[in-house]
mmCIF file of C-alpha atoms and ligand atoms in Angstrom:
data_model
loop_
_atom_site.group_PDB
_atom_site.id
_atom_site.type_symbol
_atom_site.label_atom_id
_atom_site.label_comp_id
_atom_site.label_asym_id
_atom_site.label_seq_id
_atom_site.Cartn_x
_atom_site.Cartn_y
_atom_site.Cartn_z
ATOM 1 C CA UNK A 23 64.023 212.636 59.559
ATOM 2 C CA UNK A 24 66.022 209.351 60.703
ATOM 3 C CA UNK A 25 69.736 209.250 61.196
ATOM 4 C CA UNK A 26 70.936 205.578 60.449
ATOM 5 C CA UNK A 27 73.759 204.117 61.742
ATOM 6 C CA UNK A 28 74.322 200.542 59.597
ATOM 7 C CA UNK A 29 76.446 198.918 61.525
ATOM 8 C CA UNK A 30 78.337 195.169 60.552
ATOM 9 C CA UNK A 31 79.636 193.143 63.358
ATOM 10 C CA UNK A 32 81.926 190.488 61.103
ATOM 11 C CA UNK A 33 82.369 188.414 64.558
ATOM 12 C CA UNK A 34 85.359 185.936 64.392
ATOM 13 C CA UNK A 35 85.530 186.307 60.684
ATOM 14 C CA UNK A 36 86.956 186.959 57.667
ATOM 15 C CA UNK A 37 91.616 186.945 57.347
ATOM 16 C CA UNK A 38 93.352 189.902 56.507
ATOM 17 C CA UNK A 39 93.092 189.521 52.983
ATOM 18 C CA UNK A 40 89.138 189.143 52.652
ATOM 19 C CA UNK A 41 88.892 192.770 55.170
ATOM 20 C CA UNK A 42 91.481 194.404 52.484
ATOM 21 C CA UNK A 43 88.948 193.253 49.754
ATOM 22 C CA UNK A 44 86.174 194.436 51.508
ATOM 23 C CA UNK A 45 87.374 197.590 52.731
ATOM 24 C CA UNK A 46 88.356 198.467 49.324
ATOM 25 C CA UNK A 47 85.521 197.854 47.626
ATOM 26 C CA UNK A 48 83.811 199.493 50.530
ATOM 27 C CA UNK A 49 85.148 202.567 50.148
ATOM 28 C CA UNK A 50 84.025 202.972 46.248
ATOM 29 C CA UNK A 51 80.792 201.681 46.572
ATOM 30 C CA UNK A 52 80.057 204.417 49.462
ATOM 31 C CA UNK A 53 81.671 206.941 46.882
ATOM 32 C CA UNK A 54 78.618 206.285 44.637
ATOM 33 C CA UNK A 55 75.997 206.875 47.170
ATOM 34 C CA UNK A 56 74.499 209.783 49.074
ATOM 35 C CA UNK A 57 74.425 208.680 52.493
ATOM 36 C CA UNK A 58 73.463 212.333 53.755
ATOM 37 C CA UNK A 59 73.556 212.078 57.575
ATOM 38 C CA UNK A 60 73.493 208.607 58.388
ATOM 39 C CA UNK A 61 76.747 206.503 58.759
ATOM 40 C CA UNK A 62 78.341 203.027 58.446
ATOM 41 C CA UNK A 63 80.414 201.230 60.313
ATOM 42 C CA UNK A 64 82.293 197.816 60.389
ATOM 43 C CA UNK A 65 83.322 196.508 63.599
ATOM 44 C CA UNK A 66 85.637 194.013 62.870
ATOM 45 C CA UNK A 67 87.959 191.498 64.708
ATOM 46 C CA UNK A 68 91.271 192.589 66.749
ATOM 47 C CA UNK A 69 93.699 191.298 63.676
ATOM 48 C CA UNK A 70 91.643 192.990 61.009
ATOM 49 C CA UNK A 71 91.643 197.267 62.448
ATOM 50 C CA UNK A 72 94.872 198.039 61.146
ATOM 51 C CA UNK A 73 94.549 196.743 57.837
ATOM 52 C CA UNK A 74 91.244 198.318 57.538
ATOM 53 C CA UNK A 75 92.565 201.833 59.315
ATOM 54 C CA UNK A 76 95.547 201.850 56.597
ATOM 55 C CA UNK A 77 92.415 201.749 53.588
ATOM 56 C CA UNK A 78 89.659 203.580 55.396
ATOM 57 C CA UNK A 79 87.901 206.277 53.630
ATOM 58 C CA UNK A 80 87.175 208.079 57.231
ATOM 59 C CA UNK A 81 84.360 210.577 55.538
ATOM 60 C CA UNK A 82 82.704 207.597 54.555
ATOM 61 C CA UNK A 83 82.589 205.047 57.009
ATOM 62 C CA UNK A 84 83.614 204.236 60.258
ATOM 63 C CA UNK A 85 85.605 201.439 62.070
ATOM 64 C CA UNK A 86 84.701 199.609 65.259
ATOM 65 C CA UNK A 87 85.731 196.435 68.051
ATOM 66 C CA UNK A 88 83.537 194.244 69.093
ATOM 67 C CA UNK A 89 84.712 193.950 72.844
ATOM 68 C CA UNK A 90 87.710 195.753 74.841
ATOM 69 C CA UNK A 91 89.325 195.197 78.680
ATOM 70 C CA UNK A 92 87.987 198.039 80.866
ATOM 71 C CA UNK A 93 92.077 198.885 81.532
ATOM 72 C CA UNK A 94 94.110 200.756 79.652
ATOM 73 C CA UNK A 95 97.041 198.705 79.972
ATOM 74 C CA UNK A 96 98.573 196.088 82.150
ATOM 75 C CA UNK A 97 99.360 192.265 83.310
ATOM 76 C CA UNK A 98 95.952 190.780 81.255
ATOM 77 C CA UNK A 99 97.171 188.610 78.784
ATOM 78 C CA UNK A 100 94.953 188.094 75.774
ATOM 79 C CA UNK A 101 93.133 191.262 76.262
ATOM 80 C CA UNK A 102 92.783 194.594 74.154
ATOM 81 C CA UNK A 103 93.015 197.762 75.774
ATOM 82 C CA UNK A 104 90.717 201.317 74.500
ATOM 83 C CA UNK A 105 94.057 203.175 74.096
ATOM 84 C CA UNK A 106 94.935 200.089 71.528
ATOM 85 C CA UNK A 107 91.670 200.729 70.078
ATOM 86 C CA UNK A 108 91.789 204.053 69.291
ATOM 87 C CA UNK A 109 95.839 203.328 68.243
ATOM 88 C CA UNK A 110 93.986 200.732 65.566
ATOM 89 C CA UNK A 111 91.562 203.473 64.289
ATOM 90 C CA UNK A 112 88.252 202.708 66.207
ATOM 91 C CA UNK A 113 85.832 205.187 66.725
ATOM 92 C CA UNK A 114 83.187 202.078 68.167
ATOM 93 C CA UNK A 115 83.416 198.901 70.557
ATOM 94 C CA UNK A 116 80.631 196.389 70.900
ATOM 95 C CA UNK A 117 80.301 195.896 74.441
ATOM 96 C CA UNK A 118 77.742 193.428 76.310
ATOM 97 C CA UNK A 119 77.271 191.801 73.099
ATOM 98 C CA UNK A 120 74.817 188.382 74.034
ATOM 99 C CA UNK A 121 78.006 186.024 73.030
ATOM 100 C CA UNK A 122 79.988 187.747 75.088
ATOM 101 C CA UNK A 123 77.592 187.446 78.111
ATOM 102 C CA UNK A 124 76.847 183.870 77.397
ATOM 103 C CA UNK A 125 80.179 182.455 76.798
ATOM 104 C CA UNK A 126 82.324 185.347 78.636
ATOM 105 C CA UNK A 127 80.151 185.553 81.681
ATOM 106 C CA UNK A 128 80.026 189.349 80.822
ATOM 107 C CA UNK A 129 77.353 190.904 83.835
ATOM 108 C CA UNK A 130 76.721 194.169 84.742
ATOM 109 C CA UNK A 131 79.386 195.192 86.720
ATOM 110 C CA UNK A 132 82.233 194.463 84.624
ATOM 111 C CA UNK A 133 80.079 196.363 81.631
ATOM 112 C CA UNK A 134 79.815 199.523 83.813
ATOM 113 C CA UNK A 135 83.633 199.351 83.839
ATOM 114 C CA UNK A 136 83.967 199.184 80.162
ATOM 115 C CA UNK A 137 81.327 201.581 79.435
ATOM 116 C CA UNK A 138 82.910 203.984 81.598
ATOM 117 C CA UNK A 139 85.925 202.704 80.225
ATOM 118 C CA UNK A 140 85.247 203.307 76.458
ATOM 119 C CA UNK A 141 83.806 206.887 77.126
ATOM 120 C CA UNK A 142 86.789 208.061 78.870
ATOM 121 C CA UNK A 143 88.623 207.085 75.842
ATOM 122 C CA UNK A 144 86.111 208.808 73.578
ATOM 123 C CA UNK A 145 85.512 205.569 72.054
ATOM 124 C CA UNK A 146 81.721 205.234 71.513
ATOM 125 C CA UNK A 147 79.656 202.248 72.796
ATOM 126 C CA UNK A 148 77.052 199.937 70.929
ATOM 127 C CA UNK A 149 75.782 198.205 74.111
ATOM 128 C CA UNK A 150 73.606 195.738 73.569
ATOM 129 C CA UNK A 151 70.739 193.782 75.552
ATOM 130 C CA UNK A 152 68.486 191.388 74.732
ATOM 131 C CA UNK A 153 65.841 188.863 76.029
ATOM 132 C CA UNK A 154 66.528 184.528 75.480
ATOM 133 C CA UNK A 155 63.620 182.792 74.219
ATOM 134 C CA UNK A 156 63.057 181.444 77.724
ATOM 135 C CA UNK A 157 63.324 185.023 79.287
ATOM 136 C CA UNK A 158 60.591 185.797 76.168
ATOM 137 C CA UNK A 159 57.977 182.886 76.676
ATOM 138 C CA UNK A 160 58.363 183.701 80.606
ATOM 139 C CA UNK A 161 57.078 187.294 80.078
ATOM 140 C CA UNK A 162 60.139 188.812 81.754
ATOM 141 C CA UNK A 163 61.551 190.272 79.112
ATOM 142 C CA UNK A 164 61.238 193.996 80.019
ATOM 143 C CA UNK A 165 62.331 192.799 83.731
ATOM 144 C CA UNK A 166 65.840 191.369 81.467
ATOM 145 C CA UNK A 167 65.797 195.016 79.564
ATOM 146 C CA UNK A 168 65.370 196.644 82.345
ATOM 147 C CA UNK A 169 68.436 195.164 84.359
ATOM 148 C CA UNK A 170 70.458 194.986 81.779
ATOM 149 C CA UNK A 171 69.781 199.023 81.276
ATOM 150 C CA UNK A 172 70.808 199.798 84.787
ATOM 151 C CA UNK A 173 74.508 199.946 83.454
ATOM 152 C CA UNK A 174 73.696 203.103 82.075
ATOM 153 C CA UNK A 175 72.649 204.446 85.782
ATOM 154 C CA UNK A 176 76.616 204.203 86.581
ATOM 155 C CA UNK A 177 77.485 206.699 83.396
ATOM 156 C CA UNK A 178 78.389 210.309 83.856
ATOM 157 C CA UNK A 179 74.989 211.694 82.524
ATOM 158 C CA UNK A 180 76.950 214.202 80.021
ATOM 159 C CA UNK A 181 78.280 211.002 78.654
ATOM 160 C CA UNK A 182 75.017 209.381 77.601
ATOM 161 C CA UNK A 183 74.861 210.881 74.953
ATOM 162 C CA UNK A 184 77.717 208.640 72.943
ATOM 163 C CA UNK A 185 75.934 205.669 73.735
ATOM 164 C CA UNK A 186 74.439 203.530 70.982
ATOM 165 C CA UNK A 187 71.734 201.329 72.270
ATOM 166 C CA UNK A 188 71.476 197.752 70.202
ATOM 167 C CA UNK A 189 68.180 195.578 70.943
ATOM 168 C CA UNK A 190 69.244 192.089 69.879
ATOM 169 C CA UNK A 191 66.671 189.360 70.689
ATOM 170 C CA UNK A 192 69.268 186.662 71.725
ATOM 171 C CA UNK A 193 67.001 184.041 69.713
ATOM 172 C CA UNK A 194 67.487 185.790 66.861
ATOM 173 C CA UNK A 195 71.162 185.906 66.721
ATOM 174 C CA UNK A 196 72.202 183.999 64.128
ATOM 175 C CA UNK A 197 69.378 182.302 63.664
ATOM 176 C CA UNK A 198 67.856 183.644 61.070
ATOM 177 C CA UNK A 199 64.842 184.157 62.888
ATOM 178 C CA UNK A 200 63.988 187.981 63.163
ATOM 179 C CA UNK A 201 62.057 189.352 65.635
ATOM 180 C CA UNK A 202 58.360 190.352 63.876
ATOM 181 C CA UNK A 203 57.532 193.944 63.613
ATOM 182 C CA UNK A 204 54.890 194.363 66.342
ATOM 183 C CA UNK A 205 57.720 192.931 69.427
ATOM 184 C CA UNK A 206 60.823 195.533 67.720
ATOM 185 C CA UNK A 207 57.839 198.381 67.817
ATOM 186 C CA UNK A 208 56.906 197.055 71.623
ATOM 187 C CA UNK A 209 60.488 196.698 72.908
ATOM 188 C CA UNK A 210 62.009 199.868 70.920
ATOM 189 C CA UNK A 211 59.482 202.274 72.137
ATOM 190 C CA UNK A 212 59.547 200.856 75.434
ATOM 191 C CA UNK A 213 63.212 201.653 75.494
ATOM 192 C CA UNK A 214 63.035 204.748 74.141
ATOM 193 C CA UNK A 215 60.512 205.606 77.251
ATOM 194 C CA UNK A 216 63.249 204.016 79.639
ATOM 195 C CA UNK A 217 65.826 206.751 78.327
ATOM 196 C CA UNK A 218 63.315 209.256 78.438
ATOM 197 C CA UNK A 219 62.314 208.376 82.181
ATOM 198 C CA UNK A 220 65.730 207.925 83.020
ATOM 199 C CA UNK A 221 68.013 210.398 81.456
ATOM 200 C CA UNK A 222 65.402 212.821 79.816
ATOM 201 C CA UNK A 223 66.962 211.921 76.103
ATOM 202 C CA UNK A 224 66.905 209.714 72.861
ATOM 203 C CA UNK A 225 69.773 207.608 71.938
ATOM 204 C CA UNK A 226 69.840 205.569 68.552
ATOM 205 C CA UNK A 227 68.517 201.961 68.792
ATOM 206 C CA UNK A 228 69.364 199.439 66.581
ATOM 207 C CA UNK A 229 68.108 196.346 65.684
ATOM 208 C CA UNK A 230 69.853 193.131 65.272
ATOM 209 C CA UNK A 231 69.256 189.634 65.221
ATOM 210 C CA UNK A 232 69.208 188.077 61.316
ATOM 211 C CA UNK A 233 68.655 191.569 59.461
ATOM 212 C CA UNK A 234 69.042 191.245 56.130
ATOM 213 C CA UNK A 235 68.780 192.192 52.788
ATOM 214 C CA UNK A 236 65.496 191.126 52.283
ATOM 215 C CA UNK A 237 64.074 191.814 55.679
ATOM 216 C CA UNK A 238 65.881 195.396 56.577
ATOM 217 C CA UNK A 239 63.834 198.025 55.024
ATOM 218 C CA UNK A 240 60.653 196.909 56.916
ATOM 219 C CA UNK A 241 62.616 197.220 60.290
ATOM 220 C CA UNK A 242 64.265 199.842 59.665
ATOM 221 C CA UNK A 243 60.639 201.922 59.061
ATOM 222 C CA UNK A 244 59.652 200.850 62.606
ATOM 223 C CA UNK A 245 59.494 204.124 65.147
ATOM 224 C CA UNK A 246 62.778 203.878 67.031
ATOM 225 C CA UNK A 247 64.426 201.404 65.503
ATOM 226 C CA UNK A 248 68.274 204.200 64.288
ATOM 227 C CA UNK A 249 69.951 201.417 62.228
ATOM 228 C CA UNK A 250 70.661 197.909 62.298
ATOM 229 C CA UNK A 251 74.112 195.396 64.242
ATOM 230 C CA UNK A 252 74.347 192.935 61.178
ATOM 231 C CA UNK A 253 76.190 189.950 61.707
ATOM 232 C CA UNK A 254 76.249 187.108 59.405
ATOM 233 C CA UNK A 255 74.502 189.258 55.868
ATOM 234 C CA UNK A 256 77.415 192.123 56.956
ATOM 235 C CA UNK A 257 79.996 189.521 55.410
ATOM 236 C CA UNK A 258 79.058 189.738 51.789
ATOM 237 C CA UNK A 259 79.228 193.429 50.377
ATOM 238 C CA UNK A 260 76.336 193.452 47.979
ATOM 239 C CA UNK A 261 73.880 192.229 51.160
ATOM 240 C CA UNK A 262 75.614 194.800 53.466
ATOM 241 C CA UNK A 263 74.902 197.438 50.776
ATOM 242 C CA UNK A 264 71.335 196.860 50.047
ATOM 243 C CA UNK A 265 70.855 197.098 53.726
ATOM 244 C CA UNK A 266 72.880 200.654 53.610
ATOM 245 C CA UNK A 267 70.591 201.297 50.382
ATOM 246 C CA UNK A 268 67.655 200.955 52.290
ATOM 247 C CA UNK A 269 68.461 203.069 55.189
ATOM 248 C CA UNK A 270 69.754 205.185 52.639
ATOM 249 C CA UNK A 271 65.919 205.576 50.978
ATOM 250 C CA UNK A 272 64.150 206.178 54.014
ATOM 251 C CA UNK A 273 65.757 209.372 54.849
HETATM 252 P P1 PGA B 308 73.136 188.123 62.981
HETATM 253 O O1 PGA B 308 74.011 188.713 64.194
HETATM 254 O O2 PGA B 308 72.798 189.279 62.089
HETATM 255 O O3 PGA B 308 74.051 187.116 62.318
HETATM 256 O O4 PGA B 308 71.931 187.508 63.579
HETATM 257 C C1 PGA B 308 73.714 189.954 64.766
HETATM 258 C C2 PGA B 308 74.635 190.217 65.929
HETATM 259 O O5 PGA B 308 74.924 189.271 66.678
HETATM 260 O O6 PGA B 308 75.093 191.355 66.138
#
């Protein structure tokens, strides 16, 4: 049977108020519902973790970042540190999310740092990798996977086992174009081989890239595909929750 993890990134959205709101209403909603062993999480912006901390129901859902510094503290002005992370209530961080590679120049060596990082901190990474639609139409996307994997080669191997793998076709960020169900089949079993050749275990791979309400329960049925990294349908509650419902009725 399938553990879930449902997983909303909100990105650079939503004020305090709107998280209180949703956090709230969160936490009954989840009351009502028998998640059984799969979980939910919000990863929400820097300003937003201690308002959400403060209303969290813990047993029912969790709370994650969506990036961190690699340091726990120090002359880096601007940054968030893992010890600040767990401080805000995290159990999560994003890290190596595609915006953050295209627009942060995030590479490889600076994500073995906060992989390595996050773990020491017990904080648990969602570390994501994904193929452009150049990369795609070039047929290099496993050679992009694969690369992008090595990270993991740099990780204690009793620590592997906290890491959340998230496949997020970078032309279906936002885009509302989701990758069909034949390439999440191809490229989650293919990853799922990787870990096996590689570190002789499973991890839980989500999808993400436009899941949605209406979309989520046929992905979410696909061999290997643990969950979902919702961005934009994670910011309205009753799309978040059908996704959670969905997960919820195929376990
Ligand atoms: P999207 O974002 O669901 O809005 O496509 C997913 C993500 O970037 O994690």
């Amino acid at each position: 049977m399938k553990k879930y993890l449902i997983a909303g990134n909100w990105k650079m959205n939503l004020l305090q108020n709107d998280a209180q709101i949703f956090g709230n209403n969160l936490n009954n909603e989840l009351l009502n519902r028998n998640l059984s062993d799969s979980e939910v999480l919000v990863c929400a912006p820097f300003t937003n973790l201690f308002t959400l901390k403060n209303i969290q129901n813990e047993t029912l859902w969790a709370l994650g970042a969506q990036n961190m510094h690699f340091a726990d503290s120090g002359a880096y002005t601007g940054e968030v540190s893992p010890l600040m992370l767990k401080d805000a209530g995290c159990e999560y961080v994003i890290l190596g999310h595609s915006e953050r590679r295209q627009y942060f120049g995030e590479d490889n060596e600076l994500l073995t740092k906060k992989i390595n990082s996050a773990l020491h901190h017990s904080l648990k990474p969602i570390f994501c990798i994904g193929e452009t639609i150049e990369e795609r139409n070039n047929n290099i996307t496993f050679d992009i996977l694969h690369h992008q994997l090595e990270v993991l080669k740099n990780v204690e191997p009793h620590q592997i086992s906290n890491i959340t793998i998230a496949y997020e076709p970078v032309w279906a960020i936002g885009t509302g174009l989701t990758a069909n169900s034949k390439q999440i089949a191809e490229v989650h079993s293919w990853i799922n081989n990787y870990l096996q050749i590689n570190f002789s275990t499973s991890l839980k791979i989500l999808y993400g890239g436009s899941m949605n309400a209406g979309n989520s329960a046929e992905i979410l049925a696909i061999d290997n595909v643990s969950g979902g990294l919702i961005g934009g349908a994670s910011l309205k509650l009753d799309q978040f929750l059908q996704i959670v419902d969905n997960a919820i009725q195929l376990t």
